[in-house]
Amino acid sequence: MDTGQVLDLMKSVAAEVITPRFRSLAEGEVMEKNPGDLVTIADQESEAILTRELTAAFPGAFVLGEERTSTDPTTLDRYVQAEHAFTVDPVDGTKNFVHGSPDHAVMVSEVRHGETVRAWIWQPEHEVAWVAEKGAGTWRNGERVTREPVADGVPPRGVTSIWPLRGHSLGSLPALVGSWVCCGVDYPRLMEGAADYILYARNSPWDHAPGALMVTEAGGVVGHPDGTPYAPTVLTPGIIVAADKGTYAAVRRLAPDAFARRS
């Protein structure tokens, strides 16, 4: 499949099994994987179709799906060792989806030799498609996106999905506010200018591989509090997504205190 065909597949899957259930989930179609961690029939069916079609198109690639991993943790090890892999988040922002929020997405990334080379985010209710290829930029509905650096003298605005950090200030920076609780919306909103940096605690490849490539290709920086850059097969916890190098450096200096507060 070329890049456009993968996006078409994602749109087709969303139209078939996700959108018809938006605000129409029946009794028994929402389950808990763990306390507070929801999964729906739409997640399961979306992942099954995406996995089947990607496997058919790329027989040698390993497909890492969020729901598959929840039932077979060995998939993470197999993914990390694979020379060619895809990550699949069949419905990112499941809680938003269950509660009737349009802020959910379908996400896929392609990883070769430990490096993300292509990425896709489809936001079905917003009808916005984000696509990136390594070295070829990031595109929003066919238009190239570049994230402008934070202006000199302007304090960067941060968001986070880490509940204990909401309302907490990093040094003299404005207090952190809640993110959109969906990486398939968070990363795009940063590229659109609604935030200048994001703090994450958890590092699941299906959540971060797509957006990390997009932000990087748009001019931003994604890395860890210790300064190492993000890589899709390195599962180090703690992620900083920033609009530019200066913002990343400033936030990284203050991040240890923030992550310590989380614990």
Short mmCIF file of C-alpha atoms in Angstrom, two decimals:
data_model
loop_
_atom_site.label_atom_id
_atom_site.label_comp_id
_atom_site.label_asym_id
_atom_site.label_seq_id
_atom_site.Cartn_x
_atom_site.Cartn_y
_atom_site.Cartn_z
CA MET A 1 0.00 0.00 0.00
CA ASP A 2 1.19 3.49 -0.74
CA THR A 3 0.61 6.30 1.76
CA GLY A 4 -2.72 7.34 0.30
CA GLN A 5 -4.03 3.79 0.29
CA VAL A 6 -3.28 3.34 3.99
CA LEU A 7 -5.20 6.53 4.74
CA ASP A 8 -8.09 5.33 2.58
CA LEU A 9 -8.12 2.06 4.53
CA MET A 10 -8.31 3.95 7.85
CA LYS A 11 -11.16 6.13 6.59
CA SER A 12 -13.02 3.06 5.34
CA VAL A 13 -12.62 1.23 8.64
CA ALA A 14 -13.82 4.27 10.60
CA ALA A 15 -16.85 4.63 8.36
CA GLU A 16 -17.67 0.93 8.70
CA VAL A 17 -17.23 0.19 12.39
CA ILE A 18 -16.48 3.37 14.36
CA THR A 19 -18.65 6.27 13.19
CA PRO A 20 -21.92 4.27 13.11
CA ARG A 21 -21.42 3.57 16.82
CA PHE A 22 -20.54 7.15 17.80
CA ARG A 23 -23.07 8.17 20.46
CA SER A 24 -24.89 4.92 19.63
CA LEU A 25 -23.02 2.26 21.60
CA ALA A 26 -25.34 -0.50 22.70
CA GLU A 27 -25.37 -2.22 26.08
CA GLY A 28 -22.52 -4.68 26.23
CA GLU A 29 -20.43 -2.86 23.60
CA VAL A 30 -18.28 -1.09 26.22
CA MET A 31 -15.99 -3.16 28.44
CA GLU A 32 -13.14 -2.59 30.91
CA LYS A 33 -9.70 -4.06 30.19
CA ASN A 34 -8.62 -2.83 33.62
CA PRO A 35 -10.45 -0.60 36.11
CA GLY A 36 -11.13 2.67 34.28
CA ASP A 37 -9.46 1.46 31.06
CA LEU A 38 -12.24 1.15 28.50
CA VAL A 39 -12.46 -0.80 25.28
CA THR A 40 -15.40 -0.95 22.88
CA ILE A 41 -16.55 -3.22 20.11
CA ALA A 42 -15.43 -0.48 17.73
CA ASP A 43 -11.85 -0.70 19.04
CA GLN A 44 -11.83 -4.46 18.60
CA GLU A 45 -13.34 -4.57 15.14
CA SER A 46 -11.26 -1.64 13.86
CA GLU A 47 -8.03 -3.26 15.01
CA ALA A 48 -8.98 -6.62 13.52
CA ILE A 49 -9.61 -5.13 10.08
CA LEU A 50 -6.55 -2.87 10.08
CA THR A 51 -4.32 -5.73 11.22
CA ARG A 52 -5.71 -8.08 8.60
CA GLU A 53 -5.29 -5.61 5.72
CA LEU A 54 -1.81 -4.41 6.73
CA THR A 55 -0.64 -7.99 7.17
CA ALA A 56 -1.97 -8.88 3.72
CA ALA A 57 -0.25 -5.89 2.13
CA PHE A 58 3.03 -6.31 4.06
CA PRO A 59 3.38 -10.04 4.87
CA GLY A 60 6.79 -9.63 6.48
CA ALA A 61 5.77 -6.84 8.84
CA PHE A 62 4.72 -7.26 12.48
CA VAL A 63 1.54 -5.38 13.39
CA LEU A 64 1.41 -4.09 16.98
CA GLY A 65 -2.16 -3.32 18.00
CA GLU A 66 -3.19 -1.77 21.30
CA GLU A 67 -5.94 -4.28 21.96
CA ARG A 68 -3.83 -7.27 20.95
CA THR A 69 -1.14 -6.13 23.37
CA SER A 70 -3.64 -5.89 26.23
CA THR A 71 -4.29 -9.63 25.93
CA ASP A 72 -0.78 -10.76 24.88
CA PRO A 73 1.99 -8.64 26.45
CA THR A 74 4.67 -10.57 24.50
CA THR A 75 3.68 -8.56 21.43
CA LEU A 76 5.73 -5.59 22.66
CA ASP A 77 8.92 -7.63 22.69
CA ARG A 78 8.19 -8.99 19.23
CA TYR A 79 7.51 -5.49 17.95
CA VAL A 80 10.76 -4.10 19.38
CA GLN A 81 12.74 -6.89 17.70
CA ALA A 82 11.00 -6.59 14.32
CA GLU A 83 12.86 -5.01 11.41
CA HIS A 84 9.58 -3.87 9.87
CA ALA A 85 6.44 -3.13 11.87
CA PHE A 86 3.24 -1.13 12.05
CA THR A 87 1.57 0.28 15.14
CA VAL A 88 -2.22 0.47 15.24
CA ASP A 89 -4.39 2.46 17.63
CA PRO A 90 -7.85 1.50 16.42
CA VAL A 91 -9.75 4.15 18.40
CA ASP A 92 -7.45 6.55 20.18
CA GLY A 93 -9.31 8.45 22.88
CA THR A 94 -11.71 5.60 23.69
CA LYS A 95 -13.08 7.37 26.78
CA ASN A 96 -13.83 10.44 24.67
CA PHE A 97 -15.54 8.21 22.10
CA VAL A 98 -17.63 6.48 24.78
CA HIS A 99 -18.64 9.81 26.31
CA GLY A 100 -19.69 11.28 22.97
CA SER A 101 -16.72 13.59 22.35
CA PRO A 102 -15.58 14.05 18.74
CA ASP A 103 -11.98 14.14 19.99
CA HIS A 104 -11.02 10.60 18.99
CA ALA A 105 -8.92 9.24 16.13
CA VAL A 106 -7.56 6.24 14.27
CA MET A 107 -3.75 6.10 14.22
CA VAL A 108 -1.20 4.02 12.32
CA SER A 109 2.57 4.28 11.96
CA GLU A 110 5.16 2.34 9.99
CA VAL A 111 8.47 1.53 11.67
CA ARG A 112 11.57 0.24 9.88
CA HIS A 113 14.74 -0.69 11.75
CA GLY A 114 13.57 1.16 14.87
CA GLU A 115 12.67 4.38 13.07
CA THR A 116 9.22 5.73 12.21
CA VAL A 117 9.08 6.32 8.46
CA ARG A 118 5.37 6.98 7.85
CA ALA A 119 2.48 8.05 10.06
CA TRP A 120 -1.26 8.58 9.76
CA ILE A 121 -3.96 10.12 11.97
CA TRP A 122 -7.60 10.19 10.89
CA GLN A 123 -10.07 12.18 13.01
CA PRO A 124 -13.41 10.93 11.66
CA GLU A 125 -15.72 13.38 13.42
CA HIS A 126 -13.52 16.37 12.55
CA GLU A 127 -12.90 14.96 9.05
CA VAL A 128 -9.21 15.84 9.32
CA ALA A 129 -6.40 13.63 8.05
CA TRP A 130 -2.79 14.05 9.14
CA VAL A 131 -0.04 12.26 7.20
CA ALA A 132 3.75 12.35 7.51
CA GLU A 133 6.65 10.67 5.77
CA LYS A 134 10.17 10.87 7.08
CA GLY A 135 12.00 13.58 5.17
CA ALA A 136 8.86 14.67 3.28
CA GLY A 137 7.05 16.77 5.88
CA THR A 138 3.69 16.67 7.61
CA TRP A 139 0.43 17.27 5.80
CA ARG A 140 -3.05 18.22 7.07
CA ASN A 141 -5.80 17.41 4.57
CA GLY A 142 -3.25 17.71 1.78
CA GLU A 143 -1.66 20.98 2.92
CA ARG A 144 1.84 21.05 4.36
CA VAL A 145 2.10 22.06 8.02
CA THR A 146 5.00 23.85 9.67
CA ARG A 147 4.95 24.61 13.37
CA GLU A 148 6.36 28.07 14.07
CA PRO A 149 8.70 28.38 17.09
CA VAL A 150 7.42 30.11 20.21
CA ALA A 151 8.19 33.82 19.87
CA ASP A 152 11.05 35.26 21.93
CA GLY A 153 9.88 36.51 25.30
CA VAL A 154 6.59 34.61 25.14
CA PRO A 155 6.26 31.88 27.80
CA PRO A 156 5.30 28.54 26.22
CA ARG A 157 1.90 27.09 27.07
CA GLY A 158 1.81 23.50 28.23
CA VAL A 159 -0.83 20.79 28.39
CA THR A 160 -0.75 17.34 29.95
CA SER A 161 -2.83 14.22 30.40
CA ILE A 162 -1.12 13.61 33.78
CA TRP A 163 -3.84 14.52 36.26
CA PRO A 164 -1.57 15.45 39.23
CA LEU A 165 0.25 18.01 37.05
CA ARG A 166 -2.82 19.95 35.96
CA GLY A 167 -2.63 23.38 37.52
CA HIS A 168 1.07 22.89 38.34
CA SER A 169 3.57 25.40 36.94
CA LEU A 170 7.01 24.49 35.65
CA GLY A 171 9.11 27.23 37.18
CA SER A 172 7.76 30.57 35.97
CA LEU A 173 5.89 29.07 33.01
CA PRO A 174 2.08 29.27 32.87
CA ALA A 175 0.28 26.53 34.77
CA LEU A 176 -0.27 23.30 32.88
CA VAL A 177 -3.81 22.62 31.72
CA GLY A 178 -5.47 19.40 30.66
CA SER A 179 -4.78 18.01 27.22
CA TRP A 180 -7.48 16.65 24.91
CA VAL A 181 -6.79 13.19 26.43
CA CYS A 182 -6.18 11.71 23.00
CA CYS A 183 -2.76 11.64 21.36
CA GLY A 184 -4.48 11.67 17.97
CA VAL A 185 -5.79 15.13 18.89
CA ASP A 186 -3.05 16.37 21.25
CA TYR A 187 -0.20 16.19 18.73
CA PRO A 188 -2.23 17.84 15.95
CA ARG A 189 -3.39 20.61 18.27
CA LEU A 190 0.22 21.41 19.14
CA MET A 191 1.05 21.61 15.43
CA GLU A 192 -1.94 23.92 14.97
CA GLY A 193 -0.67 26.22 17.72
CA ALA A 194 -3.17 25.47 20.50
CA ALA A 195 -0.30 24.42 22.82
CA ASP A 196 3.48 24.78 22.81
CA TYR A 197 4.45 21.65 24.73
CA ILE A 198 2.88 18.45 26.06
CA LEU A 199 3.97 16.23 28.95
CA TYR A 200 3.19 12.50 28.93
CA ALA A 201 4.06 9.84 31.48
CA ARG A 202 3.25 6.64 29.59
CA ASN A 203 5.05 5.60 26.42
CA SER A 204 3.01 3.21 24.31
CA PRO A 205 4.20 3.05 20.68
CA TRP A 206 0.67 3.13 19.23
CA ASP A 207 0.04 6.39 21.11
CA HIS A 208 3.23 8.27 20.26
CA ALA A 209 4.91 6.94 17.13
CA PRO A 210 2.50 8.64 14.69
CA GLY A 211 2.41 12.07 16.33
CA ALA A 212 6.12 12.13 17.14
CA LEU A 213 7.06 11.78 13.47
CA MET A 214 4.51 14.44 12.52
CA VAL A 215 5.70 16.98 15.07
CA THR A 216 9.34 16.36 14.16
CA GLU A 217 8.65 16.72 10.44
CA ALA A 218 6.73 19.94 11.16
CA GLY A 219 9.72 21.45 12.96
CA GLY A 220 9.11 20.44 16.55
CA VAL A 221 11.02 18.22 18.98
CA VAL A 222 9.97 15.05 20.81
CA GLY A 223 12.19 13.55 23.48
CA HIS A 224 12.55 12.41 27.06
CA PRO A 225 13.39 14.35 30.23
CA ASP A 226 16.98 13.05 30.07
CA GLY A 227 17.47 14.68 26.66
CA THR A 228 17.37 11.55 24.52
CA PRO A 229 15.23 11.84 21.39
CA TYR A 230 12.04 9.84 21.02
CA ALA A 231 12.35 6.51 19.20
CA PRO A 232 9.35 4.22 18.56
CA THR A 233 11.04 1.06 19.84
CA VAL A 234 12.57 2.59 22.98
CA LEU A 235 9.91 2.47 25.69
CA THR A 236 11.45 4.95 28.14
CA PRO A 237 8.68 6.55 30.22
CA GLY A 238 8.21 10.30 30.24
CA ILE A 239 7.80 12.22 26.97
CA ILE A 240 8.11 15.92 26.18
CA VAL A 241 6.58 17.14 22.93
CA ALA A 242 7.67 20.68 22.08
CA ALA A 243 7.09 23.23 19.34
CA ASP A 244 10.81 23.94 18.93
CA LYS A 245 14.27 23.19 20.32
CA GLY A 246 14.26 26.16 22.70
CA THR A 247 10.95 25.16 24.25
CA TYR A 248 12.08 21.55 24.61
CA ALA A 249 15.30 22.65 26.34
CA ALA A 250 13.45 24.98 28.71
CA VAL A 251 10.84 22.39 29.64
CA ARG A 252 13.40 19.60 29.98
CA ARG A 253 15.29 21.59 32.62
CA LEU A 254 12.11 21.77 34.69
CA ALA A 255 10.61 18.38 33.87
CA PRO A 256 12.29 16.32 36.65
CA ASP A 257 10.39 18.31 39.26
CA ALA A 258 7.13 17.85 37.37
CA PHE A 259 7.51 14.09 37.01
CA ALA A 260 8.55 13.81 40.65
CA ARG A 261 5.31 15.57 41.62
CA ARG A 262 3.39 13.02 39.58
CA SER A 263 4.64 10.24 41.84
#
